Amino acid sequence: MLEELKVLLLVAVRNIALHKVKSLVVGGILFSGSFLVVFGLSFLGSIENTMSQSIIGSVAGHLQVYSADAKDDLALFGSGFFGRDDLGEIPKFEQVREEILKHPNVASIVPMSFENAIIGRGNLLDELFERFRKTVRSGSKAEIAAMSESIRQNLRTVRTDLENEIKIAGNPDDIKKQIADVDLALSDSFWSKISTDPESLMIFLESKIAPLSGEKEPLYLRYMGTHPELFSNEFKKFKIIEGENIPAGERGILISKRIYETQLKNIVARGFDNLYKGIVVQDKSIVTDISLKTFATDLPKQYLEILVQLTGENRSLTLAELQKFMKTQETSLEKVLQDFLTVDDKNFRERFDFFYKVIVPKIRLYSFNTGETINLRSYTRSGFLKTVPLKIYGLYLFEGLESSDLAGAFNFVDLVSYRELYGRMSDEGQKELEEIRSKIPIKSVENAANLEDSLFGAEAQIETRAEGPQTAAVQAKPAAALEFRRSQSGRYDPAELKTGLTINAAIILKNPRRIASTRAEIEELLKQAKLNLRVVDWKQASGTLGQLVTVIRAVLLIAVAIILIVAMAIINNAIMMTTIERTREIGTLRAIGAQRAFILRMFFIETMTIGLLASAAGSLLAVTLLSILNVKGIAAPSDFLSFIFGGPKLYPSVSAGAAVFAPVAVSLLALIFTLYPAFMASRISPAAAMQDRE
Amino acid sequence: MSVVLDQVVKDYPLGSSMVRALHSISLRIEEGEFTTIAGPSGCGKSTLLNLIGCMDVATEGHVSIEGKETGLLTDKEQTHLRLNTLGFIFQSFNLVPVLSVFQNVELPLLLKGGMTAAQRAERVNALLDQVGLGAKAKNRSHELSGGQRQRVAIARALVTLPKIVLADEPTANLDSETGKTIIELMRSLNEKQKTTFIFSSHDPKVIEHARRIVRLQDGRVIEDVRK
Ligand SMILES: Nc1ncnc2c1ncn2[C@@H]1O[C@H](COP(=O)(O)OP(=O)(O)OP(=O)(O)O)[C@@H](O)[C@H]1O
Ligand SMILES: [Mg+2]
């Protein structure tokens, strides 16, 4: 038997060498198949690992718990729909905390609740007119004249916009009136009043003209209410890079560095940043890259965002420096600025440097700075717009995920302020409210809106009542009618962070390997405690993102399956061809006494030899490549992928299982594909030995 | 009696009709005979040898080898018979190109099994010496001349000590001088080992070496003489 095997092996090896084309085709396919499987599975395994670390370490924890009454599934990275997911609520976090901490594998539980805030950004003409007021008060005649001209220029743009609007408007008469106002503001007689009655001129501009430019797009800020100290202890990727964490017992907000850079930075500076990344870092060209081209064409259109910030002597200083830099005599700052912002591949680097060195120190680079207070506005559950002033304590990022929009997509507030914006306050707050109510005579307490109005009138923190489903919530929950509180930045008892309302909570495990069993056990614990809650793992909690690897894996498997089907056809064909070529040889073997089974074995051993050799080589190449990449790393080609890669570079590791399993599986498959041709060969008649060669 | 043919008919399908290659042939070949099947091209020599060699079955009549009716055997039993009782020599030598001379000759012993490597080596080397190729054991077949190849084939046919050796035109691809030495080799092995040899040929110079000549024409035996 062993001797026969030796001969078969010898025949196999010699035949592989003899039928080079067939061997190359079959071997090549098996080689690539094995390479693909080993590389693909290892790569996916690595991605799954890094992505899980990104998700777990930045926000999800190992498990998430939330109300079983939730109508939507928890999707920590957004459900893809704008607006608010209905995730129910956990009214008494302390109960949940107590039960869950009973489980021996639970290290910690961190409350977290997400919400969107709206931050208004004023309007450009407002800013311009405000500056104009200052100039009129203290500026020189020349400055006032220059500004008047720039205002008139802006008004011409407004007029063109209105004329375009009139064509599609349902109420052209209103717009006609607005155009008349603008025409008046453009007229020389109007501007002649500047020396006689500047106040009435400015009031006209501020009251009639300013509203026409429209609000700048408001900023939507996603925020998470949590226990700031606990969060920073439990989520290792979390890092404060400017300022400090929100101190215990204080109200405040931490802004994501990513949001700070991509949304709160001056738009012209952002344009410069984007162009810098494209032209200098990635070595692309404005001419060929479409997104860079867009940035470049937008840049000069945004000159007002710089201009309105240049006041007083900064204006003349900037003009002088720009004239020198641009080598021009042009005296209109608008024009020089627009020229300056018209960049191309060649002049970009110089202008970028000039911008940051000369212009940036004279303007406000970010909408907010650390230490300042911003008004966070958000809709309460009962449908009122509520504003809470919060101090910006600092900027944070998730280490390794600096450039990912996913990881830095939200800001942090203390849970107490969250609850206030949510419209639910502590017992203490309730008491305070009762006191206010008892002191102030109230005409009607049935309706919350009336109550708010009667208490605070136009200055109430509650500004607008939203339309839609939230209104229904008011009627459904009469208790919500009492929701309001004078917004304050006062202190609170840090213990409030561990009690009361939260929407969901992250559970950190001691041994993450036991996620599945721990999840089931916690669910059981909660059930016994009669708490109606849902417990999901980080994958489920991260919504579609968590399914990504599963999807990629499915795609890979389908691709491999398709390749295998094609490979089957090719291998089948190749072996059939050589079988025909070898008819005489096989006939001879049969004639001198080889049984059909011997012919079958001969084919199988041949396939196994080439299969194992080629697929082992494929696996080896994949392992080698992965080992190199493990040291060198694969740079994330996009910001999104940097999240998946767990940082700017992915260091894939070899999946030992795949490296061993793939060659065996691929060879066995090849063996299956050999079955038919081998069977055909075993049917060759011994008389075929007599066939002549030609 | 080693080979008995009784009223054997062989038809080949040709398109939709049949071609009769052999017409009712009856023949007995005794142990140790040195027989040639002679006749012009297309007379049915190969067909007859294939039937004796268990590579094909008769359309009518009976073929028995060493008392076994071949038409009743399974493929496995036929193969077994070819391996143990028959030896084959082919017109085009039919050595396995990827194997060495030694391995080619050893192959039937490996298929048969039951011998140690040493026993096999002894047998193979002895045979190679007999056919005068002891020195070429390690060569591959493409390194040999036609005559040398046919000697290897003879050694391979004899290595299992078969009762009957069949050879279809063993000298057709050789020049007449080499052909003669091959026939002489076969003749001497026949005499020494009492192995039955049946070979076909249309070459008168080869035919005259035979002890018995069975002459065919159009699928019929027209002459059967012993010398
Ligand atoms: N496989 C086959 N299919 C159809 N007809 C065949 C087949 N083999 C042989 N024949 C026919 O049978 C007859 C006998 O052929 P065979 O090969 O036995 O002749 P031969 O005596 O060996 O001739 P040659 O000296 O040319 O080898 C011929 O007419 C041939 O055409
Ligand atoms: Mg013939």
mmCIF file of N, CA and C in Angstrom, chain A residues 471-575:
data_model
loop_
_atom_site.group_PDB
_atom_site.id
_atom_site.type_symbol
_atom_site.label_atom_id
_atom_site.label_comp_id
_atom_site.label_asym_id
_atom_site.label_seq_id
_atom_site.Cartn_x
_atom_site.Cartn_y
_atom_site.Cartn_z
ATOM 1 N N THR A 471 -46.576 66.831 20.911
ATOM 2 C CA THR A 471 -47.750 67.474 21.463
ATOM 3 C C THR A 471 -48.648 66.430 22.117
ATOM 4 N N ALA A 472 -48.739 65.301 21.442
ATOM 5 C CA ALA A 472 -49.569 64.224 21.967
ATOM 6 C C ALA A 472 -49.044 63.750 23.308
ATOM 7 N N ALA A 473 -47.742 63.770 23.440
ATOM 8 C CA ALA A 473 -47.138 63.301 24.667
ATOM 9 C C ALA A 473 -47.596 64.141 25.863
ATOM 10 N N VAL A 474 -47.817 65.401 25.609
ATOM 11 C CA VAL A 474 -48.250 66.283 26.702
ATOM 12 C C VAL A 474 -49.586 65.817 27.242
ATOM 13 N N GLN A 475 -50.465 65.525 26.309
ATOM 14 C CA GLN A 475 -51.788 65.116 26.758
ATOM 15 C C GLN A 475 -51.749 63.759 27.454
ATOM 16 N N ALA A 476 -50.867 62.902 26.940
ATOM 17 C CA ALA A 476 -50.799 61.561 27.514
ATOM 18 C C ALA A 476 -50.219 61.590 28.927
ATOM 19 N N LYS A 477 -49.324 62.496 29.155
ATOM 20 C CA LYS A 477 -48.645 62.526 30.452
ATOM 21 C C LYS A 477 -48.891 63.856 31.152
ATOM 22 N N PRO A 478 -49.915 63.969 31.931
ATOM 23 C CA PRO A 478 -50.214 65.246 32.585
ATOM 24 C C PRO A 478 -49.064 65.690 33.501
ATOM 25 N N ALA A 479 -48.328 64.751 34.044
ATOM 26 C CA ALA A 479 -47.233 65.090 34.943
ATOM 27 C C ALA A 479 -46.208 65.966 34.232
ATOM 28 N N ALA A 480 -46.074 65.710 32.940
ATOM 29 C CA ALA A 480 -45.107 66.468 32.156
ATOM 30 C C ALA A 480 -45.457 67.947 32.083
ATOM 31 N N ALA A 481 -46.679 68.257 32.356
ATOM 32 C CA ALA A 481 -47.122 69.643 32.283
ATOM 33 C C ALA A 481 -46.370 70.529 33.272
ATOM 34 N N LEU A 482 -45.815 69.929 34.279
ATOM 35 C CA LEU A 482 -45.140 70.737 35.289
ATOM 36 C C LEU A 482 -43.643 70.862 35.024
ATOM 37 N N GLU A 483 -43.244 70.446 33.833
ATOM 38 C CA GLU A 483 -41.819 70.421 33.574
ATOM 39 C C GLU A 483 -41.273 71.772 33.197
ATOM 40 N N PHE A 484 -40.559 72.360 34.016
ATOM 41 C CA PHE A 484 -39.747 73.498 33.641
ATOM 42 C C PHE A 484 -38.913 73.831 34.854
ATOM 43 N N ARG A 485 -37.939 74.559 34.634
ATOM 44 C CA ARG A 485 -37.135 74.979 35.753
ATOM 45 C C ARG A 485 -36.342 76.164 35.263
ATOM 46 N N ARG A 486 -36.138 77.118 36.118
ATOM 47 C CA ARG A 486 -35.337 78.253 35.722
ATOM 48 C C ARG A 486 -33.940 77.707 35.433
ATOM 49 N N SER A 487 -33.505 77.891 34.220
ATOM 50 C CA SER A 487 -32.215 77.333 33.875
ATOM 51 C C SER A 487 -31.124 78.026 34.650
ATOM 52 N N GLN A 488 -30.216 77.238 35.094
ATOM 53 C CA GLN A 488 -29.175 77.808 35.931
ATOM 54 C C GLN A 488 -27.903 77.015 35.753
ATOM 55 N N SER A 489 -26.813 77.613 36.081
ATOM 56 C CA SER A 489 -25.579 76.877 35.998
ATOM 57 C C SER A 489 -25.114 76.540 37.408
ATOM 58 N N GLY A 490 -26.049 76.481 38.295
ATOM 59 C CA GLY A 490 -25.718 76.195 39.690
ATOM 60 C C GLY A 490 -25.272 74.769 39.905
ATOM 61 N N ARG A 491 -24.843 74.493 41.076
ATOM 62 C CA ARG A 491 -24.335 73.158 41.406
ATOM 63 C C ARG A 491 -25.483 72.203 41.677
ATOM 64 N N TYR A 492 -25.133 70.938 41.684
ATOM 65 C CA TYR A 492 -26.117 69.911 42.062
ATOM 66 C C TYR A 492 -25.378 68.875 42.894
ATOM 67 N N ASP A 493 -26.135 68.029 43.533
ATOM 68 C CA ASP A 493 -25.523 66.979 44.350
ATOM 69 C C ASP A 493 -25.000 65.883 43.419
ATOM 70 N N PRO A 494 -23.690 65.570 43.423
ATOM 71 C CA PRO A 494 -23.145 64.557 42.507
ATOM 72 C C PRO A 494 -23.873 63.217 42.603
ATOM 73 N N ALA A 495 -24.503 62.956 43.719
ATOM 74 C CA ALA A 495 -25.240 61.692 43.868
ATOM 75 C C ALA A 495 -26.379 61.602 42.860
ATOM 76 N N GLU A 496 -26.843 62.760 42.364
ATOM 77 C CA GLU A 496 -27.932 62.753 41.378
ATOM 78 C C GLU A 496 -27.541 62.037 40.091
ATOM 79 N N LEU A 497 -26.220 61.923 39.873
ATOM 80 C CA LEU A 497 -25.758 61.246 38.655
ATOM 81 C C LEU A 497 -25.989 59.740 38.732
ATOM 82 N N LYS A 498 -26.208 59.260 39.957
ATOM 83 C CA LYS A 498 -26.386 57.810 40.116
ATOM 84 C C LYS A 498 -27.837 57.433 40.329
ATOM 85 N N THR A 499 -28.676 58.444 40.452
ATOM 86 C CA THR A 499 -30.090 58.141 40.670
ATOM 87 C C THR A 499 -30.902 58.853 39.599
ATOM 88 N N GLY A 500 -32.145 58.437 39.512
ATOM 89 C CA GLY A 500 -33.044 59.141 38.610
ATOM 90 C C GLY A 500 -32.968 58.671 37.171
ATOM 91 N N LEU A 501 -33.396 59.563 36.284
ATOM 92 C CA LEU A 501 -33.634 59.144 34.909
ATOM 93 C C LEU A 501 -32.377 59.016 34.058
ATOM 94 N N THR A 502 -32.372 57.975 33.266
ATOM 95 C CA THR A 502 -31.437 57.893 32.154
ATOM 96 C C THR A 502 -32.167 57.164 31.028
ATOM 97 N N ILE A 503 -31.613 57.222 29.827
ATOM 98 C CA ILE A 503 -32.287 56.533 28.724
ATOM 99 C C ILE A 503 -31.700 55.144 28.554
ATOM 100 N N ASN A 504 -30.379 55.092 28.585
ATOM 101 C CA ASN A 504 -29.731 53.787 28.513
ATOM 102 C C ASN A 504 -28.482 53.838 29.378
ATOM 103 N N ALA A 505 -27.786 52.713 29.441
ATOM 104 C CA ALA A 505 -26.570 52.676 30.246
ATOM 105 C C ALA A 505 -25.633 51.646 29.649
ATOM 106 N N ALA A 506 -24.327 51.950 29.734
ATOM 107 C CA ALA A 506 -23.320 51.017 29.225
ATOM 108 C C ALA A 506 -22.829 50.156 30.374
ATOM 109 N N ILE A 507 -22.686 48.873 30.102
ATOM 110 C CA ILE A 507 -22.174 47.967 31.120
ATOM 111 C C ILE A 507 -20.771 47.543 30.720
ATOM 112 N N ILE A 508 -19.819 47.736 31.617
ATOM 113 C CA ILE A 508 -18.441 47.335 31.349
ATOM 114 C C ILE A 508 -18.201 46.020 32.086
ATOM 115 N N LEU A 509 -17.664 45.044 31.366
ATOM 116 C CA LEU A 509 -17.462 43.724 31.971
ATOM 117 C C LEU A 509 -16.007 43.544 32.403
ATOM 118 N N LYS A 510 -15.842 42.664 33.403
ATOM 119 C CA LYS A 510 -14.482 42.331 33.828
ATOM 120 C C LYS A 510 -13.854 41.402 32.793
ATOM 121 N N ASN A 511 -14.615 40.399 32.387
ATOM 122 C CA ASN A 511 -14.114 39.463 31.373
ATOM 123 C C ASN A 511 -14.964 39.563 30.111
ATOM 124 N N PRO A 512 -14.468 40.304 29.107
ATOM 125 C CA PRO A 512 -15.276 40.552 27.900
ATOM 126 C C PRO A 512 -15.523 39.290 27.080
ATOM 127 N N ARG A 513 -14.760 38.242 27.327
ATOM 128 C CA ARG A 513 -14.980 37.016 26.557
ATOM 129 C C ARG A 513 -16.335 36.392 26.852
ATOM 130 N N ARG A 514 -16.865 36.750 28.019
ATOM 131 C CA ARG A 514 -18.125 36.107 28.398
ATOM 132 C C ARG A 514 -19.313 37.014 28.149
ATOM 133 N N ILE A 515 -19.241 37.781 27.080
ATOM 134 C CA ILE A 515 -20.325 38.722 26.779
ATOM 135 C C ILE A 515 -21.676 38.022 26.672
ATOM 136 N N ALA A 516 -21.713 36.969 25.882
ATOM 137 C CA ALA A 516 -23.002 36.338 25.574
ATOM 138 C C ALA A 516 -23.664 35.780 26.828
ATOM 139 N N SER A 517 -22.876 35.031 27.613
ATOM 140 C CA SER A 517 -23.485 34.417 28.795
ATOM 141 C C SER A 517 -23.856 35.486 29.817
ATOM 142 N N THR A 518 -22.984 36.484 29.973
ATOM 143 C CA THR A 518 -23.275 37.538 30.948
ATOM 144 C C THR A 518 -24.549 38.289 30.564
ATOM 145 N N ARG A 519 -24.690 38.521 29.257
ATOM 146 C CA ARG A 519 -25.879 39.229 28.788
ATOM 147 C C ARG A 519 -27.150 38.478 29.205
ATOM 148 N N ALA A 520 -27.134 37.177 28.972
ATOM 149 C CA ALA A 520 -28.302 36.365 29.310
ATOM 150 C C ALA A 520 -28.552 36.381 30.825
ATOM 151 N N GLU A 521 -27.473 36.289 31.570
ATOM 152 C CA GLU A 521 -27.632 36.250 33.028
ATOM 153 C C GLU A 521 -28.157 37.579 33.574
ATOM 154 N N ILE A 522 -27.653 38.677 33.009
ATOM 155 C CA ILE A 522 -28.139 39.986 33.466
ATOM 156 C C ILE A 522 -29.620 40.142 33.135
ATOM 157 N N GLU A 523 -29.987 39.687 31.946
ATOM 158 C CA GLU A 523 -31.391 39.761 31.565
ATOM 159 C C GLU A 523 -32.264 39.027 32.586
ATOM 160 N N GLU A 524 -31.762 37.867 33.002
ATOM 161 C CA GLU A 524 -32.477 37.050 33.982
ATOM 162 C C GLU A 524 -32.579 37.798 35.320
ATOM 163 N N LEU A 525 -31.444 38.392 35.735
ATOM 164 C CA LEU A 525 -31.411 39.159 36.986
ATOM 165 C C LEU A 525 -32.472 40.259 36.959
ATOM 166 N N LEU A 526 -32.529 40.985 35.822
ATOM 167 C CA LEU A 526 -33.453 42.102 35.701
ATOM 168 C C LEU A 526 -34.896 41.618 35.698
ATOM 169 N N LYS A 527 -35.094 40.472 35.078
ATOM 170 C CA LYS A 527 -36.444 39.921 35.015
ATOM 171 C C LYS A 527 -36.931 39.586 36.427
ATOM 172 N N GLN A 528 -36.014 38.970 37.192
ATOM 173 C CA GLN A 528 -36.381 38.606 38.560
ATOM 174 C C GLN A 528 -36.667 39.836 39.407
ATOM 175 N N ALA A 529 -35.952 40.939 39.100
ATOM 176 C CA ALA A 529 -36.170 42.164 39.866
ATOM 177 C C ALA A 529 -37.379 42.935 39.326
ATOM 178 N N LYS A 530 -38.100 42.324 38.382
ATOM 179 C CA LYS A 530 -39.288 42.930 37.778
ATOM 180 C C LYS A 530 -38.958 44.252 37.075
ATOM 181 N N LEU A 531 -37.770 44.340 36.514
ATOM 182 C CA LEU A 531 -37.399 45.527 35.751
ATOM 183 C C LEU A 531 -37.552 45.192 34.276
ATOM 184 N N ASN A 532 -38.343 45.999 33.605
ATOM 185 C CA ASN A 532 -38.707 45.709 32.226
ATOM 186 C C ASN A 532 -37.666 46.311 31.275
ATOM 187 N N LEU A 533 -36.518 45.626 31.153
ATOM 188 C CA LEU A 533 -35.414 46.201 30.400
ATOM 189 C C LEU A 533 -34.883 45.238 29.352
ATOM 190 N N ARG A 534 -34.200 45.826 28.381
ATOM 191 C CA ARG A 534 -33.615 45.058 27.298
ATOM 192 C C ARG A 534 -32.099 45.156 27.437
ATOM 193 N N VAL A 535 -31.399 44.061 27.255
ATOM 194 C CA VAL A 535 -29.934 44.099 27.315
ATOM 195 C C VAL A 535 -29.400 43.639 25.955
ATOM 196 N N VAL A 536 -28.565 44.473 25.338
ATOM 197 C CA VAL A 536 -28.018 44.099 24.027
ATOM 198 C C VAL A 536 -26.501 44.211 24.067
ATOM 199 N N ASP A 537 -25.827 43.460 23.193
ATOM 200 C CA ASP A 537 -24.369 43.570 23.164
ATOM 201 C C ASP A 537 -23.964 44.757 22.281
ATOM 202 N N TRP A 538 -22.687 45.069 22.319
ATOM 203 C CA TRP A 538 -22.202 46.271 21.627
ATOM 204 C C TRP A 538 -22.503 46.255 20.144
ATOM 205 N N LYS A 539 -22.545 45.030 19.585
ATOM 206 C CA LYS A 539 -22.777 44.922 18.140
ATOM 207 C C LYS A 539 -24.172 45.393 17.798
ATOM 208 N N GLN A 540 -25.135 44.886 18.559
ATOM 209 C CA GLN A 540 -26.516 45.293 18.322
ATOM 210 C C GLN A 540 -26.704 46.771 18.638
ATOM 211 N N ALA A 541 -26.043 47.204 19.726
ATOM 212 C CA ALA A 541 -26.235 48.576 20.185
ATOM 213 C C ALA A 541 -25.702 49.588 19.180
ATOM 214 N N SER A 542 -24.765 49.150 18.331
ATOM 215 C CA SER A 542 -24.173 50.120 17.414
ATOM 216 C C SER A 542 -24.927 50.190 16.096
ATOM 217 N N GLY A 543 -26.075 49.538 16.042
ATOM 218 C CA GLY A 543 -26.915 49.664 14.849
ATOM 219 C C GLY A 543 -26.268 49.040 13.631
ATOM 220 N N THR A 544 -26.481 49.657 12.466
ATOM 221 C CA THR A 544 -25.987 49.071 11.222
ATOM 222 C C THR A 544 -24.477 48.888 11.236
ATOM 223 N N LEU A 545 -23.789 49.777 11.927
ATOM 224 C CA LEU A 545 -22.336 49.713 11.963
ATOM 225 C C LEU A 545 -21.853 48.361 12.491
ATOM 226 N N GLY A 546 -22.519 47.884 13.562
ATOM 227 C CA GLY A 546 -22.126 46.615 14.171
ATOM 228 C C GLY A 546 -22.298 45.442 13.222
ATOM 229 N N GLN A 547 -23.218 45.612 12.262
ATOM 230 C CA GLN A 547 -23.486 44.515 11.326
ATOM 231 C C GLN A 547 -22.501 44.528 10.157
ATOM 232 N N LEU A 548 -21.697 45.597 10.106
ATOM 233 C CA LEU A 548 -20.824 45.794 8.947
ATOM 234 C C LEU A 548 -19.940 44.585 8.668
ATOM 235 N N VAL A 549 -19.293 44.098 9.727
ATOM 236 C CA VAL A 549 -18.372 42.975 9.543
ATOM 237 C C VAL A 549 -19.136 41.754 9.047
ATOM 238 N N THR A 550 -20.317 41.550 9.628
ATOM 239 C CA THR A 550 -21.134 40.427 9.187
ATOM 240 C C THR A 550 -21.443 40.562 7.704
ATOM 241 N N VAL A 551 -21.769 41.785 7.293
ATOM 242 C CA VAL A 551 -22.092 42.025 5.886
ATOM 243 C C VAL A 551 -20.856 41.778 5.013
ATOM 244 N N ILE A 552 -19.708 42.348 5.437
ATOM 245 C CA ILE A 552 -18.483 42.162 4.649
ATOM 246 C C ILE A 552 -18.150 40.682 4.563
ATOM 247 N N ARG A 553 -18.323 39.979 5.684
ATOM 248 C CA ARG A 553 -18.015 38.553 5.689
ATOM 249 C C ARG A 553 -18.912 37.818 4.697
ATOM 250 N N ALA A 554 -20.185 38.184 4.692
ATOM 251 C CA ALA A 554 -21.113 37.546 3.758
ATOM 252 C C ALA A 554 -20.683 37.824 2.323
ATOM 253 N N VAL A 555 -20.312 39.090 2.063
ATOM 254 C CA VAL A 555 -19.872 39.451 0.709
ATOM 255 C C VAL A 555 -18.638 38.634 0.331
ATOM 256 N N LEU A 556 -17.712 38.533 1.256
ATOM 257 C CA LEU A 556 -16.486 37.767 0.996
ATOM 258 C C LEU A 556 -16.823 36.317 0.678
ATOM 259 N N LEU A 557 -17.726 35.745 1.482
ATOM 260 C CA LEU A 557 -18.070 34.343 1.277
ATOM 261 C C LEU A 557 -18.753 34.143 -0.066
ATOM 262 N N ILE A 558 -19.615 35.097 -0.428
ATOM 263 C CA ILE A 558 -20.281 34.989 -1.726
ATOM 264 C C ILE A 558 -19.235 35.087 -2.837
ATOM 265 N N ALA A 559 -18.301 36.048 -2.666
ATOM 266 C CA ALA A 559 -17.244 36.201 -3.672
ATOM 267 C C ALA A 559 -16.447 34.910 -3.785
ATOM 268 N N VAL A 560 -16.082 34.338 -2.636
ATOM 269 C CA VAL A 560 -15.322 33.094 -2.656
ATOM 270 C C VAL A 560 -16.141 31.987 -3.317
ATOM 271 N N ALA A 561 -17.435 31.961 -3.007
ATOM 272 C CA ALA A 561 -18.292 30.931 -3.588
ATOM 273 C C ALA A 561 -18.332 31.055 -5.111
ATOM 274 N N ILE A 562 -18.459 32.312 -5.588
ATOM 275 C CA ILE A 562 -18.498 32.525 -7.042
ATOM 276 C C ILE A 562 -17.171 32.094 -7.665
ATOM 277 N N ILE A 563 -16.079 32.512 -7.021
ATOM 278 C CA ILE A 563 -14.762 32.131 -7.524
ATOM 279 C C ILE A 563 -14.650 30.608 -7.568
ATOM 280 N N LEU A 564 -15.183 29.962 -6.546
ATOM 281 C CA LEU A 564 -15.072 28.505 -6.489
ATOM 282 C C LEU A 564 -15.870 27.827 -7.601
ATOM 283 N N ILE A 565 -17.031 28.406 -7.896
ATOM 284 C CA ILE A 565 -17.835 27.797 -8.954
ATOM 285 C C ILE A 565 -17.097 27.917 -10.289
ATOM 286 N N VAL A 566 -16.553 29.120 -10.521
ATOM 287 C CA VAL A 566 -15.777 29.322 -11.741
ATOM 288 C C VAL A 566 -14.565 28.389 -11.723
ATOM 289 N N ALA A 567 -13.917 28.336 -10.560
ATOM 290 C CA ALA A 567 -12.734 27.492 -10.428
ATOM 291 C C ALA A 567 -13.080 26.044 -10.716
ATOM 292 N N MET A 568 -14.258 25.636 -10.236
ATOM 293 C CA MET A 568 -14.668 24.255 -10.430
ATOM 294 C C MET A 568 -14.731 23.944 -11.922
ATOM 295 N N ALA A 569 -15.375 24.875 -12.649
ATOM 296 C CA ALA A 569 -15.512 24.663 -14.089
ATOM 297 C C ALA A 569 -14.136 24.578 -14.745
ATOM 298 N N ILE A 570 -13.248 25.497 -14.341
ATOM 299 C CA ILE A 570 -11.923 25.533 -14.973
ATOM 300 C C ILE A 570 -11.117 24.285 -14.621
ATOM 301 N N ILE A 571 -11.126 23.937 -13.328
ATOM 302 C CA ILE A 571 -10.355 22.770 -12.894
ATOM 303 C C ILE A 571 -10.878 21.517 -13.580
ATOM 304 N N ASN A 572 -12.189 21.406 -13.590
ATOM 305 C CA ASN A 572 -12.855 20.292 -14.232
ATOM 306 C C ASN A 572 -12.382 20.144 -15.676
ATOM 307 N N ASN A 573 -12.410 21.286 -16.364
ATOM 308 C CA ASN A 573 -12.002 21.321 -17.759
ATOM 309 C C ASN A 573 -10.547 20.937 -17.950
ATOM 310 N N ALA A 574 -9.704 21.537 -17.114
ATOM 311 C CA ALA A 574 -8.268 21.301 -17.238
ATOM 312 C C ALA A 574 -7.972 19.815 -17.031
ATOM 313 N N ILE A 575 -8.598 19.225 -16.032
ATOM 314 C CA ILE A 575 -8.321 17.810 -15.762
ATOM 315 C C ILE A 575 -8.892 16.940 -16.874
#
